[in-house]
Short mmCIF file of C-alpha atoms and ligand atoms in Angstrom, two decimals:
data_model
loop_
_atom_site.label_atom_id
_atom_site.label_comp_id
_atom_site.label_asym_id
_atom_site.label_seq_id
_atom_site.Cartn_x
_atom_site.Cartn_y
_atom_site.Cartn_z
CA UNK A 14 2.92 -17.25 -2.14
CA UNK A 15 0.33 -18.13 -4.77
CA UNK A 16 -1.92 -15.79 -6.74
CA UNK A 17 -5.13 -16.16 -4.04
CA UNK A 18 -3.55 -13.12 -2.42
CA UNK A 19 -3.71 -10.94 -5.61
CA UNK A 20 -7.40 -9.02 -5.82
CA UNK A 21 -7.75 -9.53 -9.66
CA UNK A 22 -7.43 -5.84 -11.77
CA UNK A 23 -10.25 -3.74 -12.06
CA UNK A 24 -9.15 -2.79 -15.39
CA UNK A 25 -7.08 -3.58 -17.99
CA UNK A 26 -3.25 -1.83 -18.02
CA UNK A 27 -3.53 1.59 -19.67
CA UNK A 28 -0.46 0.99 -22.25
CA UNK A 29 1.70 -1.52 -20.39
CA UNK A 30 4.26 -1.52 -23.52
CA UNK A 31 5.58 1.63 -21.73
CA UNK A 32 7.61 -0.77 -18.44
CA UNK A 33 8.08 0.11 -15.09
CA UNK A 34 11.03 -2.24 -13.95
CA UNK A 35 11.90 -1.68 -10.60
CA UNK A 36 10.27 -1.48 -7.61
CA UNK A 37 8.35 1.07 -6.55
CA UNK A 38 7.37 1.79 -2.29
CA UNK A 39 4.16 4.26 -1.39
CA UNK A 40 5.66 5.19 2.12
CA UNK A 41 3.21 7.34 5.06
CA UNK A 42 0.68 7.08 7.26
CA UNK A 43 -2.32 5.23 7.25
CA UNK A 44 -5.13 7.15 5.33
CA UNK A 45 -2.53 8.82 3.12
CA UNK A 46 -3.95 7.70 -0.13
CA UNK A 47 -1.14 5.22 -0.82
CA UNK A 48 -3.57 2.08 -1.50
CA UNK A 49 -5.51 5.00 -4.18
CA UNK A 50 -2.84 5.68 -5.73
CA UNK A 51 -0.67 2.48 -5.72
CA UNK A 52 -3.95 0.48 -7.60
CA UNK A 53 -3.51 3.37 -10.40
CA UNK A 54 0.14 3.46 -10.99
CA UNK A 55 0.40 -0.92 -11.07
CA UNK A 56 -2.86 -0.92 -13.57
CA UNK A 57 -0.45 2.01 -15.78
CA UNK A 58 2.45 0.40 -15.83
CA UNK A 59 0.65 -3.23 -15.69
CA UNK A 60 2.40 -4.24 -12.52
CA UNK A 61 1.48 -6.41 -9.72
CA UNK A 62 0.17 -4.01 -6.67
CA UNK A 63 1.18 -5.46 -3.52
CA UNK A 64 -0.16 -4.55 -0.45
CA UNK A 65 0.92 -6.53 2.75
CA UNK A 66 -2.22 -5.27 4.50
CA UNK A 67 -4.48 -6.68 2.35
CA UNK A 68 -2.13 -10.07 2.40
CA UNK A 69 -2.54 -9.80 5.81
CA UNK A 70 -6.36 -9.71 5.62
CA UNK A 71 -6.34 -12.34 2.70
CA UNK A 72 -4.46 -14.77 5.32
CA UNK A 73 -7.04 -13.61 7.99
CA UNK A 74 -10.24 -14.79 5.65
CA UNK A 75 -8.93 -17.68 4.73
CA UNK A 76 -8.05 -18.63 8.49
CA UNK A 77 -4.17 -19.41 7.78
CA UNK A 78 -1.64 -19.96 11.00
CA UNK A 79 -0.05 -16.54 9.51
CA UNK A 80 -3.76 -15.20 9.88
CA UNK A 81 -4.76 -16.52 13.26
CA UNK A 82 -1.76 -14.57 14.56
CA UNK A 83 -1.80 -11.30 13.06
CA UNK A 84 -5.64 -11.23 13.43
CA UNK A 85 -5.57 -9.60 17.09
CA UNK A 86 -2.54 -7.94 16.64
CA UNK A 87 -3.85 -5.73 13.14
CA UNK A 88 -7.05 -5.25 15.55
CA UNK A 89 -5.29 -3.66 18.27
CA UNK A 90 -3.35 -1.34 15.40
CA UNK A 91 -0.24 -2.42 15.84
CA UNK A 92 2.49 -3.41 13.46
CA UNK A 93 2.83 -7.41 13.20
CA UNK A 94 6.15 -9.10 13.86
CA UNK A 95 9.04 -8.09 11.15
CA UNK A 96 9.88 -12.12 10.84
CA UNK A 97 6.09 -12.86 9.70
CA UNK A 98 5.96 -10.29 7.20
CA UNK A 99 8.94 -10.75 6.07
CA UNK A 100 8.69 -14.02 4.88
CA UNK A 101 5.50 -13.68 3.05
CA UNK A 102 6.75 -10.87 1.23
CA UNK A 103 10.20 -13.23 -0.09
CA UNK A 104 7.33 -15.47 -1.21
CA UNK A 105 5.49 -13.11 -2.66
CA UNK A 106 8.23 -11.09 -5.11
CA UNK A 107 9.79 -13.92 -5.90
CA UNK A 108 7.12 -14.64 -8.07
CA UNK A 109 7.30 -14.10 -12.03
CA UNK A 110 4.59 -11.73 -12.53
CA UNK A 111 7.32 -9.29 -10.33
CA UNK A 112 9.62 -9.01 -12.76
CA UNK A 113 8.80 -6.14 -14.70
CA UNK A 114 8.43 -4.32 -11.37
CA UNK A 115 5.85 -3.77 -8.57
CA UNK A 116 3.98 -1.28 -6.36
CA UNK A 117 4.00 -1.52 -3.22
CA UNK A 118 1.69 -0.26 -0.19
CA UNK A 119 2.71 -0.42 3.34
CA UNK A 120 5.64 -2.26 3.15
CA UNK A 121 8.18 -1.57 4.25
CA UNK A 122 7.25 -0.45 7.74
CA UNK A 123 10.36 -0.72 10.10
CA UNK A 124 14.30 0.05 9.47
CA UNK A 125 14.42 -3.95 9.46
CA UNK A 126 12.31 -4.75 6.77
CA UNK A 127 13.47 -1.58 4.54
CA UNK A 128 17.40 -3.39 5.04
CA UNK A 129 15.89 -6.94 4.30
CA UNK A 130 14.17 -5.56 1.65
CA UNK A 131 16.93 -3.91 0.05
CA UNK A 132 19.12 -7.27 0.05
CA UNK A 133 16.24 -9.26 -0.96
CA UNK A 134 16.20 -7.00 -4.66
CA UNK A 135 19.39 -7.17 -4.76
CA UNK A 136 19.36 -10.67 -4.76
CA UNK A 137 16.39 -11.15 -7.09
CA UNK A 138 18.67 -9.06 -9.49
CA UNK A 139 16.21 -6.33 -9.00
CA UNK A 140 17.43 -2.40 -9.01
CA UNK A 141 16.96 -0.93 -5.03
CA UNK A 142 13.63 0.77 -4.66
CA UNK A 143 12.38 4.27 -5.93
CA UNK A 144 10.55 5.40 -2.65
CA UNK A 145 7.58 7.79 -2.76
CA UNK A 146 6.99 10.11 0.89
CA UNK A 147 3.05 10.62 1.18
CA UNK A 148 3.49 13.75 3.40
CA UNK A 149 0.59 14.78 5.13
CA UNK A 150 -0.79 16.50 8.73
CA UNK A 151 -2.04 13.14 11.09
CA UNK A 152 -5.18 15.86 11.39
CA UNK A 153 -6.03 15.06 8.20
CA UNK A 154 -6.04 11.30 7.60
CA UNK A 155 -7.95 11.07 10.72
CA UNK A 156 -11.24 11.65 8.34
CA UNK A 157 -10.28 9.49 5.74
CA UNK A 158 -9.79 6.44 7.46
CA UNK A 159 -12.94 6.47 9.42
CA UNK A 160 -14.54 7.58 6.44
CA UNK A 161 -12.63 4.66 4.24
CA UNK A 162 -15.04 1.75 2.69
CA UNK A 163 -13.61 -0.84 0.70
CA UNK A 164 -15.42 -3.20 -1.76
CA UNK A 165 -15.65 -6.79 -0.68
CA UNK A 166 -15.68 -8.25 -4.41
CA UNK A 167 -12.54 -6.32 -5.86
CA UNK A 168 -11.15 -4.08 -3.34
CA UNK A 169 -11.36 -0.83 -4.79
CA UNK A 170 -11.31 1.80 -2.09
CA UNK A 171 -13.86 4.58 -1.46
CA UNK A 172 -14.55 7.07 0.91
CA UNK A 173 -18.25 8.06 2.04
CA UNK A 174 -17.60 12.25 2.80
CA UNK A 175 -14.63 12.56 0.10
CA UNK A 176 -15.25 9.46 -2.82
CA UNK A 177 -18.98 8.25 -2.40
CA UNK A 178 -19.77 5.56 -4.86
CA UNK A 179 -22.81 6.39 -7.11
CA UNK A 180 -25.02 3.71 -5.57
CA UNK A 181 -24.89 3.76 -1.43
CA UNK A 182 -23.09 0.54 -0.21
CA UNK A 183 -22.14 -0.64 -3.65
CA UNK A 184 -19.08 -0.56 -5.78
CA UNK A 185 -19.46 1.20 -8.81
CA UNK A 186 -17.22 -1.21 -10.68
CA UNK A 187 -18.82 -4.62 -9.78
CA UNK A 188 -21.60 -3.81 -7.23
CA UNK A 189 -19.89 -5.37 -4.53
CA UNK A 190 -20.93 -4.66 -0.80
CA UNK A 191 -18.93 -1.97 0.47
CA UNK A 192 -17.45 -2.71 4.02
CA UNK A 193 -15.51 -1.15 6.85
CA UNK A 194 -12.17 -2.48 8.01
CA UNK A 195 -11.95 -3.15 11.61
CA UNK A 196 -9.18 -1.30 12.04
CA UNK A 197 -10.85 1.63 10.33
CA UNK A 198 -12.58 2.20 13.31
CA UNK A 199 -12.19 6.00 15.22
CA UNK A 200 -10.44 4.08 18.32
CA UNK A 201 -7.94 1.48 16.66
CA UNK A 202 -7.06 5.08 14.57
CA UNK A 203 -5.08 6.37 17.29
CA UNK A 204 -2.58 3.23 18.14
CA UNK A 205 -1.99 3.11 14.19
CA UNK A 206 -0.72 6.84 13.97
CA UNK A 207 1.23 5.72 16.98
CA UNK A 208 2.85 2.94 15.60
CA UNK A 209 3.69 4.93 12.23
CA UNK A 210 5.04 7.75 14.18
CA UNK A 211 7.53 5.39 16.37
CA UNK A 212 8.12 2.32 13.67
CA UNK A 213 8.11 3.92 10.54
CA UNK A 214 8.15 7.65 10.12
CA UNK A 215 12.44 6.61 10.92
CA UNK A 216 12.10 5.43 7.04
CA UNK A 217 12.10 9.10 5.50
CA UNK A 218 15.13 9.86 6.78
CA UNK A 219 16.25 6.25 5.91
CA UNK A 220 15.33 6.25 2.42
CA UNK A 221 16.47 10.11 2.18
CA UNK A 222 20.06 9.48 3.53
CA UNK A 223 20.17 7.05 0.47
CA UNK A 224 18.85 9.19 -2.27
CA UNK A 225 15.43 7.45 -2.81
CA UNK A 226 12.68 9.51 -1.51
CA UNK A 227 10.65 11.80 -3.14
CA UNK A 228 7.85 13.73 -1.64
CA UNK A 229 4.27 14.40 -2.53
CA UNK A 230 1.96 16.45 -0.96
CA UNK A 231 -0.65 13.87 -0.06
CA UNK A 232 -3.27 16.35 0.95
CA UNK A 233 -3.88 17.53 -2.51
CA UNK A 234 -6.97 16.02 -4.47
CA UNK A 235 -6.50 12.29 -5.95
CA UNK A 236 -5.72 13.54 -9.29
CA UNK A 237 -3.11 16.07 -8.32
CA UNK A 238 -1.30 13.18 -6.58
CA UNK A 239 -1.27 10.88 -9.43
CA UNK A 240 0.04 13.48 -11.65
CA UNK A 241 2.80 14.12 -8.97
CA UNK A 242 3.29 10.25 -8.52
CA UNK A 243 3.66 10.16 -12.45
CA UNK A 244 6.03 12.68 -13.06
CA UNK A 245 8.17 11.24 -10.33
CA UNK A 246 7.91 8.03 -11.72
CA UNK A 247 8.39 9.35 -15.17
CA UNK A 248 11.87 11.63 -14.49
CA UNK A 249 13.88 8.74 -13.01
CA UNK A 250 13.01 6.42 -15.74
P1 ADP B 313 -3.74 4.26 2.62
O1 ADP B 313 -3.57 3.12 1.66
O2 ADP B 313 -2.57 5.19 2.64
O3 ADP B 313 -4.14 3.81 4.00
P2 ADP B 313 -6.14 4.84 1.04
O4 ADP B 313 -5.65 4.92 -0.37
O5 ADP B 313 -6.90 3.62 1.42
O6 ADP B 313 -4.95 5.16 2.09
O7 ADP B 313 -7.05 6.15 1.28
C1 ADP B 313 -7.64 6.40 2.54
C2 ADP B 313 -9.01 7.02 2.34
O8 ADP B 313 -8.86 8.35 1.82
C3 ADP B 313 -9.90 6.30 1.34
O9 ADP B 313 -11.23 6.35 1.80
C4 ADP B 313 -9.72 7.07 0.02
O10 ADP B 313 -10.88 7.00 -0.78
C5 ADP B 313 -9.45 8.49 0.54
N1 ADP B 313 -8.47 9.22 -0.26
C6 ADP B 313 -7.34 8.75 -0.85
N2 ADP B 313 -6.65 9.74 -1.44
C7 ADP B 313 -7.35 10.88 -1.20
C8 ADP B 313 -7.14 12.24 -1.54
N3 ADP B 313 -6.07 12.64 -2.23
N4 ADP B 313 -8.05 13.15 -1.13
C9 ADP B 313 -9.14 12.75 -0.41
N5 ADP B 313 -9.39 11.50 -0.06
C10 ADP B 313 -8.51 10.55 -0.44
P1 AMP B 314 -2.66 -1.37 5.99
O1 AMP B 314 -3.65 -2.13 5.17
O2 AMP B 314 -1.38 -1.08 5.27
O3 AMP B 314 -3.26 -0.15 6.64
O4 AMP B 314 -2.22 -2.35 7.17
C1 AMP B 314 -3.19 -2.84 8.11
C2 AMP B 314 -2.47 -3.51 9.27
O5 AMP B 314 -1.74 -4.65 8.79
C3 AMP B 314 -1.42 -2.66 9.99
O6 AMP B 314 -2.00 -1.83 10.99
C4 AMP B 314 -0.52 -3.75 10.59
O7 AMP B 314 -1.11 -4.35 11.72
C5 AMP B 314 -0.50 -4.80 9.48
N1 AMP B 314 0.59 -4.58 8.51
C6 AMP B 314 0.47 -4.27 7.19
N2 AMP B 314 1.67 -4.15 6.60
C7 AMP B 314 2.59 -4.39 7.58
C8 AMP B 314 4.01 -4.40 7.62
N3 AMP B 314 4.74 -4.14 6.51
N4 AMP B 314 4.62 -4.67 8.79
C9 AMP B 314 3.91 -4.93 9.90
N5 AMP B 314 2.57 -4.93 9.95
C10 AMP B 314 1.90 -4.67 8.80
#
């Protein structure tokens, strides 16, 4: 996949000199704060933040066959087809810029992809995945999501009752319009916890049989959880 689905970095890499080298999966429900945190941790480490969400929504703008199909599926909340994902994320890490390592945000999402996943690294000579568990109560994502704008220019995600942006509407790192996802809506919320709940809450216990996961408590402030996210990060280097 080429570089039109990357959203280019807000800023530049804190002190990439210090490498990240392996993958690293933000895995929980929707609203967790996994996009929040995942942009912070790649522009760290200088890594690549992948999100196959906003791939998804990428392929939907520009009107691609991979688009056209997921369009009405994302818009009912539920979790498109394993195969189609699949392949656009084997286009997507086999890319150079991956090879230092990468974050990544709502992928995987079922058993199937965390197994293809796993032989995919392997065979891209890539270590198997250090997993972070954004544990928090469905109650409380709820608010987030319906409260969740995201900038149209660059991405960056805000929130109007918990992150409001200084200017109403507008990003405060590009004045961009700020927009709602579709899927952000209060009744597409419901089907989404649903299909997290059945398709890929079974990944915890997945990832924890294997000695991967590590658990942060997502319900703390944003700054508490990148400090937590860090320090995991940190201790297995
Ligand atoms: P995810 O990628 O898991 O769906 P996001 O990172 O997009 O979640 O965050 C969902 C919403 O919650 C956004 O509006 C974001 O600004 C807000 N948010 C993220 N982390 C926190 C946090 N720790 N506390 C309060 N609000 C948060
Ligand atoms: P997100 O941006 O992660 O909240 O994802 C938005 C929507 O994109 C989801 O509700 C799914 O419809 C779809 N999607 C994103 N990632 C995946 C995935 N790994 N597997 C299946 N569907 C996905």
């Amino acid at each position: 996949m080429d570089k039109v689905f990357d959203k280019a970095p807000d800023k530049p890499p804190d002190k990439p000199a210090d490498k990240l080298n392996r993958a690293v999966v933000f895995l929980g429900p929707p609203g967790a704060g996994k996009g929040t945190q995942a942009k912070e941790l790649a522009r760290k480490y200088g890594v690549p933040h992948l999100s196959t969400g906003d791939m998804l929504r990428e392929n939907i703008a520009q009107g691609t066959p991979l688009g056209l199909q997921a369009k009405p599926i994302m818009a009912r909340g539920e979790l498109v087809p394993d195969s189609l994902v699949l392949k656009m994320v084997k286009q997507r890490i086999e890319n150079a810029d991956c090879s230092f390592g990468f974050v990544f945000d709502g992928f995987p999402r079922t058993v199937a992809q965390a197994q293809y996943f796993g032989e995919l690294l392997k065979r891209c000579g890539y270590k198997q995945p250090l997993v972070v568990h954004f544990a928090i109560d469905p109650v409380l994502v709820i608010k987030r999501i319906t409260g969740r704008r995201m900038c149209k220019v660059g991405g960056e995600i805000y929130n109007i009752f918990e992150r409001p942006t200084r200017v109403a509407g507008r990003c405060d790192n590009d004045g961009g319009e700020l927009e709602q996802r579709p899927d952000d809506r209060e009744e597409i919320v419901a089907p989404r916890l649903a299909a997290y709940a059945r398709q890929t809450a079974p990944l915890v216990a997945y990832y924890r049989r294997l000695g991967r996961l590590h658990d942060v408590d997502a319900a703390q402030p944003v700054e508490e959880v990148t400090r937590r996210v860090l320090e995991i990060v940190r201790g297995i280097k």
